[in-house]
Each structure stands twice: as structure tokens, then as C-alpha cells.
Amino acid sequence: MTGETTVRTAVRIHGRSAQREAVRALLDGLRARSGHLVVTGEPGLGRTALLQWAADSFRAGPVLRLGPGEDRGAPATAGELLTTLRKAAGEAPLLVCVDDAHLWDAPARSALSHAAERLHTAGRVALLLSVAGHRAVDPEFARLPVVRLDPLAPSHADALLDEVTDGSTDPAVREHLLAEAEGNPALLLALVRRLTPAELRGLRPLPRPTADAGTLAAVAGSALTCLSEDARDLLLTVAAAVRAADGPDVDTRLVLDALRHLDPASAPTANPLPDVLAGAGDRLRFHSPLLCRAVHATAAPDRRRAAHRALADVLEADGQPLPALLHRSWSLSGPAPVARLADRLAAVAADGTTPASHGLRGTAYARAAELTADAPVRAERYTAAAEQALLAGRPDRARPLLAAARDCAAPAVVRGRAERVRGLAELRDGPVGDAHQSLLLAASLLAEDAPAEAASAALAAADAAWAAGDLPSCLATLSLGPAPGPRDAAGMLGPAAPDAATGADGLPGTVDLAGAVDGAGPGGVPAPTDPPGPRHAADPRHAADPRQVVAPRHATVPGRATAPGRATAPGHAAVPSAVLAGGRTGGAAPRTDAGARGGPGGTRVCGAVPDPVRDHRVGMRALLEGRLDRAAPSLGQVVERARTDDRPETLLRAASAALLLGNVDAARRAGARALAATRQSGSEALVPQALEYLAYAELRAGRHPQARAHAEEGLRTALRAGQRNTAAHHQAVLALAASIEDEPAAVARHVTAALATARRHGLAQAATLAEWAAARADLGRGRPQDAADRLGLLVLPGPGRGHFAVWRLAVPCFVEAAALAGRPEDTHEVLTDFAGWAAFGADPQAAAQLARCHALLAPPDRADDLYRRALARHDEAGGDFERARTALLYGKWLRRRRRPREARGRLGTALAGFDRCGAGVWAAQARAELRALGAAPQGGGAGTLTGLTPQQLRIARHVAEGATNREVALTLAVSTRTVDYHLRKVFAVLGVRSRLELARMVEHADRTRGDRRAGDRM
């Protein structure tokens, strides 16, 4: 029995920050003018809830709710409606809420639209409308500004589920409900209401399907009523075709041919289309995914099976076996297992020569599992489906499939593969501590029957340990032998090799990961589990088995490895400073080669551990132990092998290894090739990692704008693929890039986003990078005390010290901040440590940074020489930004020693360097120092307005006249946020720090221009 759960009413709106901000802007604007806004979204996304939130939060005046009469007509003409609004408002602002305005008839909508355009005549009125998003916006409202509601992000849907169930939902049931709801809050609540408390807690099996016809129809409401029989057949055929499609749209010809098979006497046409469908070229799609599901679920069973049978006939004739078999399976009556069809589905899904996306192969494996009676084979097919879902960038679909596999009795090797997929999903989008344990369990389950896959799982476990900042676990995992035999997990992942020295901290080896990069992790790319050699599938897009995946994130940034055999500074680690390494161990990920799976159950054929995996593991282990003479040859082999290999996983591993070795050019080349290869292969799960490697490499090369571009794209793809952990690393990269620009709001936004995920999922590396970015932004904006406070938590000894591979990279910033804040005594211990690392010579910038640190702390008689020495070291190492920072500090020191001529030269050099690398906030410091010397910076610097864009100049003049940002926004018809953004740019370009200073500069520029014109006339 279902339907026994009473769902608590949600007390707040989850997510919707952008939409609520748009509504707030509308309401705040009532202080000066009227406004209007349209809210749209598919059924169940919360249009009514957002309007109710707006009404509840509006305190400045009355709220008026308008609705159509029984005949769906407006209560008045436009003029009469405005008169009504004017009376209702009186002297106070008025909020008018119109829910479901699309249900009004055409004359009523026209009156409402005309009234919206003349609201200013009624006083200060805000008109907030909601219209359905499952159809095109009515022409009457097409000219009004629109804000769209999208499905909830996983974290917000998860929070909503916790709120209405008090967090009592079983984890497997939770994953299933979130996957079924697809971010639709109303559907999620309806699913919870349908289940009993016992079902929610996992004590009884869930009803199948969970989102049944009645539930979907209730959420869809009246959107599918009043349709003709022909329209229903068209909608049903499109909905059925979408189930076996690679995306939300389908071929119009396929649909029309299937309709002819469905009714040979008919003459089907796609014109005119029902409102719920959209046509683009030769493709058809539903405006609303929810309605697509509802159409399919609520159709008469016989008619639904007939639609699938017709589609199967057309696709078979067209030579598309996999979607044809899927539709044939859905045309069956009854849920009874059909062994022959299940075997055919699994075999075609495993055939790498069959063109199909990972998502479609996953659907085929899942359907084959549903039709399979044998429990072990069913479990393996569900696991294969989860692997494909993960490669398709849909971890939300992978998790319920793994739960289904877990319900089936299966041998250890199948359970190990399922656990590995679960661990990889958690590694990208979950607590990394949980991922570490899942991957260790996978390694132990796979050890006897699939040693190569066990090694891959173990490397992924090391990646999870790296991300969590768990150095002992990372080292223990990397100490694995090249080909683990049948032994238990403790034997596989035991302590370091006996010849590794034990450091003072009790860890194996002399590990001091100062330089492991800005986002780095050990090793880097996922390792394929098949033996080296040509791929089984001619085209990687046709790969059936996702097992060869690319591993997690890894990269290194500043730093290059010393020549093999170079001595290590006593007591310090011989680890290169990869200033920004977003890499990871390189283990794991589902394969993408179809040949590794055979037979109806998808049984894999395992081979020896590939050399690239062994080389990466050996190199990383040696690197962490400070034995660069051993690390460089192994990692160099990984880089070299990629020269003749176009597989994404090989290229990603090479990019990671190159970054760890400090070979930035090789890292950029491998990263760019990896990005192209992942896009060509259709492996959506790997694109965010490729972009992450590229972003780190660009940061290491000092190409901040390029790094930002790659990180922005990487963030979008990571969120689209459900990889919140990867997204957190991209947010950290964006924060680091923005910290040298004049965008404090951007830094704060990216830092907040990165830390939100990092703290929730235990991402110590991403958290350290984000905190460092925030502190560097403080330092750039002349707040050394704040920067020293932040950085002290990261670099000073103690339990709160930052990630073991990152904290030392922040030492130069900490020394600068502490010196400027009058706290030089705080720096002695960490500076001694940093000196040992710099002596190792792995990072070309470290020696110059060390000299700069000593100059900041030295007495005047020594500082001059140290600054000169630091600049000479910068000239050897290259890098505009770091050299400009040293020149800026030297110029400030010279100015305070009353050596203006020398100071002007150093500050001018610093300004040119900052401008060259886009470091706007630091350039502003240089300009301010030059102004203090009485020097006018060249090219649009302080004192001139020529460096401003036309929009910036307009904003500067309005602000100089005393207008507030909101008043400027109203005058120029732009948002307040746009004004804020441009005004920050104005301050940076002109080198001013206050609105008063800006006003004086504009006045001076105008007066100078007037004098020049007067002189010209004379």
C-alpha cells in the first residue's frame, strides 16, 4: 500500500538564487519607478511558489493578486485596469501578482500586456506574472523581461528532500527519488507522498515504476488536456522515440514514418504542432521533459506498445539496431524476463562497431538487466549500465543502477566493479572519504579475478586520499606493486616499501610536498585496464565499456623537475613545486573500449597492468618520497608515450605528468589534445577534467585570461555532468585568476562556491586553493592584515594547516602580508622551510620569491641588494606577474627611502608587467605609487579618461555628478550589477580609490579639455 506518508510543507525556497535576485531587483526598483517581470518554467518547478515568496517578502505596500474570471477574461480593459491599480496603490508602492497568465483569453492577455507597458501612469507598480514554460510564450508577453525556472541542482533537491522527510530517507531510496524527480520539486514531493514510511526508510521495496502515470499526470496538471486523437498520437510517438534517443529531440522523419506504420490509412503531418512541442529544422522536442514523461506514462498501454513497435520497424529498416532493439523490448506486454532479447540487447550494447552514445548504451544495458532472470548476470548488466551513465556525465543515473545491482546476488568481481563505479561517482560528486573507502573495497574485491582493474581502483583511491589531504593513505596506496595478485586489501594497500625512509612526521619517505601544485594530485589520469596496444573499437565514440576511463583531476603548476640525481636539501623534500597541479593519481574510470566486454552478460577480459599505469604510479611514489632521480624517468615516459597516442586517458595522464615535471609547454599541448579527444569520443565525463588540466597549465604559464576561459567552460561542463567536486576545483582556479584582477566580487563568489562544496565533501586541496585566492585578493587590494590572518591559518604549523601539497606555495604571499602588517616574527619558521625547498631548485620562481621575502624582512642596508638579486632571478626564470610583484615592492621601498628616480623606474616596470598579464588590482597599486611620486602613468593610467570604454566613461561621469549606482542603472537602463562591474573597472583603470577622487579626476580632465579647446580657438 502506498500513499501513507504525510509530507511536511517546505518552509523555504531551495535554490533559485538568480530568480529571487531578479524579483528583488524588481521590488527594490519601486523606490524610483514601476517595473514588470515574467516568470516561466515547466509544471512543478515552482512558479506559484516564487510569486508567493515575492508577496510574502514585500513590505513596502499592498499586494494585489489578479486572476481571470470564469470565462478567463480580464476584469477590465487596460485603461480600467490601470485605474484600478492606481487606486489600489495610493501613495505607496504596489505589487501585482498574476499567476498562470497564459490561461487568460487573448483579449484579457492583450489588456494585461498593454497595462504592463503603461504602468508608470499608475504610480509605482511592480507587475509579476507567471506563464507556463511547456509552451511558447504568448505574443502578448513576448516583449516583457523573462526569468526562467530550471530544474533544481542536486544539492538543492537533496536539501528539499531532507526538509520534508526530516532526513530519514534511506540513502539508496534517496538516490532513486532524486533521479526520478530530475530536479522537479513538485514531482519530488509527489513521489515522497506516494511512498510509505517503510518504503522511504528502505524497509520495503519501492513500487515500480515509482513515478507512475497518476503521479506524473497530477504534476502535469491541465497541460495535456483538450488534445485531438491525432495530436495525442503525435505526442506519444515523439515521447516514445525520445526514450531511445541521444538527446531531448528526435528526427521528424522517424516520427512521421512511425505514425504511418501505426495507422497506414493516415497522412500524418507535423504542422501545426501542438503547443507542447517545438520544431527546429528536421527535429522535434517537448518544451518540457516532465510532459514528455507524462505523455508516455499516461498513454493507453496497447497504444504505447504499438508506438514502440512502429518505431522499432522503422529503425530496423534504417539499419539502427540498438534503438530498434530497445523499442522492440518496450513493445512487449508484461514485465516477464525475456532471455533471448536481453542477450541481444547486451551484445549489441557491447559491440564497439555499433554507433551509439554512452547514454544510449547505458539505457540498453539497463533494459537488458530488467529482462534478465539470472541474478549475477542481471547485476553485471546493471553495473555496465552504471558505467556508461558515468561516462555520459550522468552520475545521478548511475547511482540508482548501482543500487539495483546491489540487490542482486553476484560474484566478488561484479561487486568489485560496481563498487569501483560507485567510488568514481563519489570522487567527482560526493565525500572523497567515502570514495576512498569504496575504491579500496573495489580493489580488494577485484584483486583475485581482475588484478589490473584492482590496480586501477587502488590508484583512484590514492586520488581520493590526495583530494582529502590524507598523505599517509595516498602514499600507502601508491606503494602498490605493478600487478597485484590475489590478496586482501590490507596486503594490496599496505605500508610503504621497506626501503623508504621514515620522516620526522612518521610518514614513509622524506615527503614535503611544497610544490605539488595548485590543484594537483598525485598522478593524473585514469588508467586503462586493457593491455597496451591498439584499441578494439575503431571509433572511441562507439565504445561500449566505460572502464578505460580517465581518472580524476590532476595537474601541477609552477615548477619543473630538477635533473635526475640532483641533491635534496637536507631535511627537505625533493618535490617539485608544481604551483598548480590539478591532477590526480590516474587510476580508475570506466573503460571506453568495447572489446573488453564479451558475451551476453558483458563479461570482461582482463590483461596485465599497462605500462603507463605502472610508470605513473612509480613516478608519483618517487616524487612524494623526494626521489626525483627516480620520478623524472618514469613520469617522462608517460609524457613521451602520449606523442603517438590519441586516447583521452593517455593524453590526460601525460598532461598531469608534464605539469608535475614542470614542463608547462608539454602540459598545454597534451591538455589541448586531450580536450579535443574527449569531445570527439563523446565522453562527457572527461571533458571537465581535460579543461581542468588546461586551466592549471595556463596558470602555470602566466596566461591568466586563457586559464580563466578554460576554467569557466570547465565549470559549466562539470555542473552539467553532475561533478560538483570537479566544479569546486574550477571555482578555485577562477578565484586564483580573479585574485590578480580588479574583481573582488568575483573572487568572493568563486571562493564561496568552492568552499561550499569543499567543506561538505572533504576537499582539502580545493579549500586550500580557495582560501589562498581570497588572501591574495586581500593582499592585492592593500589589506595585508586581513591577508596575513587568512594565510597564517594555511601555512603556520598546526592542525589547521592547508593541504600538504599546496600550503608551501602560499608562503611568499604570507611573508609579504606579515611584513607589511608589522608581524615579521610570524614568518621565521615557515621561511626557513621555504628556503630549504627553494634550495632544491625544483621551482624556477622559488629562488626569486625567497630573495624577495628576505628583502621584505631585511634591514635597509641589505634590502637593496636582495631586491636586485630577486629581480635578477626573475629574469632567469621568466614570468611577468611574479617579477612585477617584486618590482612593485622594490619601487615602494625606494620611494620611502626618498629615491624617486629609481622608484619611478621600478614602478613603471611593475605597471607594465601587471598590465601585460591582466593583473588589474596590482596595477592599481603601481599607479597609486606613481601618482604619489608625481608621475602620470602612460596609456590610460591615472589622471586620464582615455583608457575608459564609452560605457565606463558614461558611468564615471554620472558617479562624478553624485549619482548612486542604482540611479546610474536607472538612467542607463542597465542592472545595478552591471554598474558595479564597470565602476570597479573604472577605479582600476584610473587608479582611484574613492568616488570623491573619481569626481576630482573627471572634473580635472574636463577642465583640461576645456582649456585645450580654448587654446585651439585662440
Tab-separated table of C-alpha atoms in Angstrom, residues 1 39 183 205 478 594 827 849:
chain	number	residue	atom	x	y	z
A	1	MET	CA	0.000	0.000	0.000
A	39	VAL	CA	8.389	34.050	-14.501
A	183	GLY	CA	15.156	18.373	-10.264
A	205	PRO	CA	10.746	-2.458	-1.901
A	478	LEU	CA	50.831	4.376	-4.347
A	594	ALA	CA	34.149	-2.196	-26.294
A	827	THR	CA	57.441	34.313	9.290
A	849	GLN	CA	60.475	34.618	-4.287
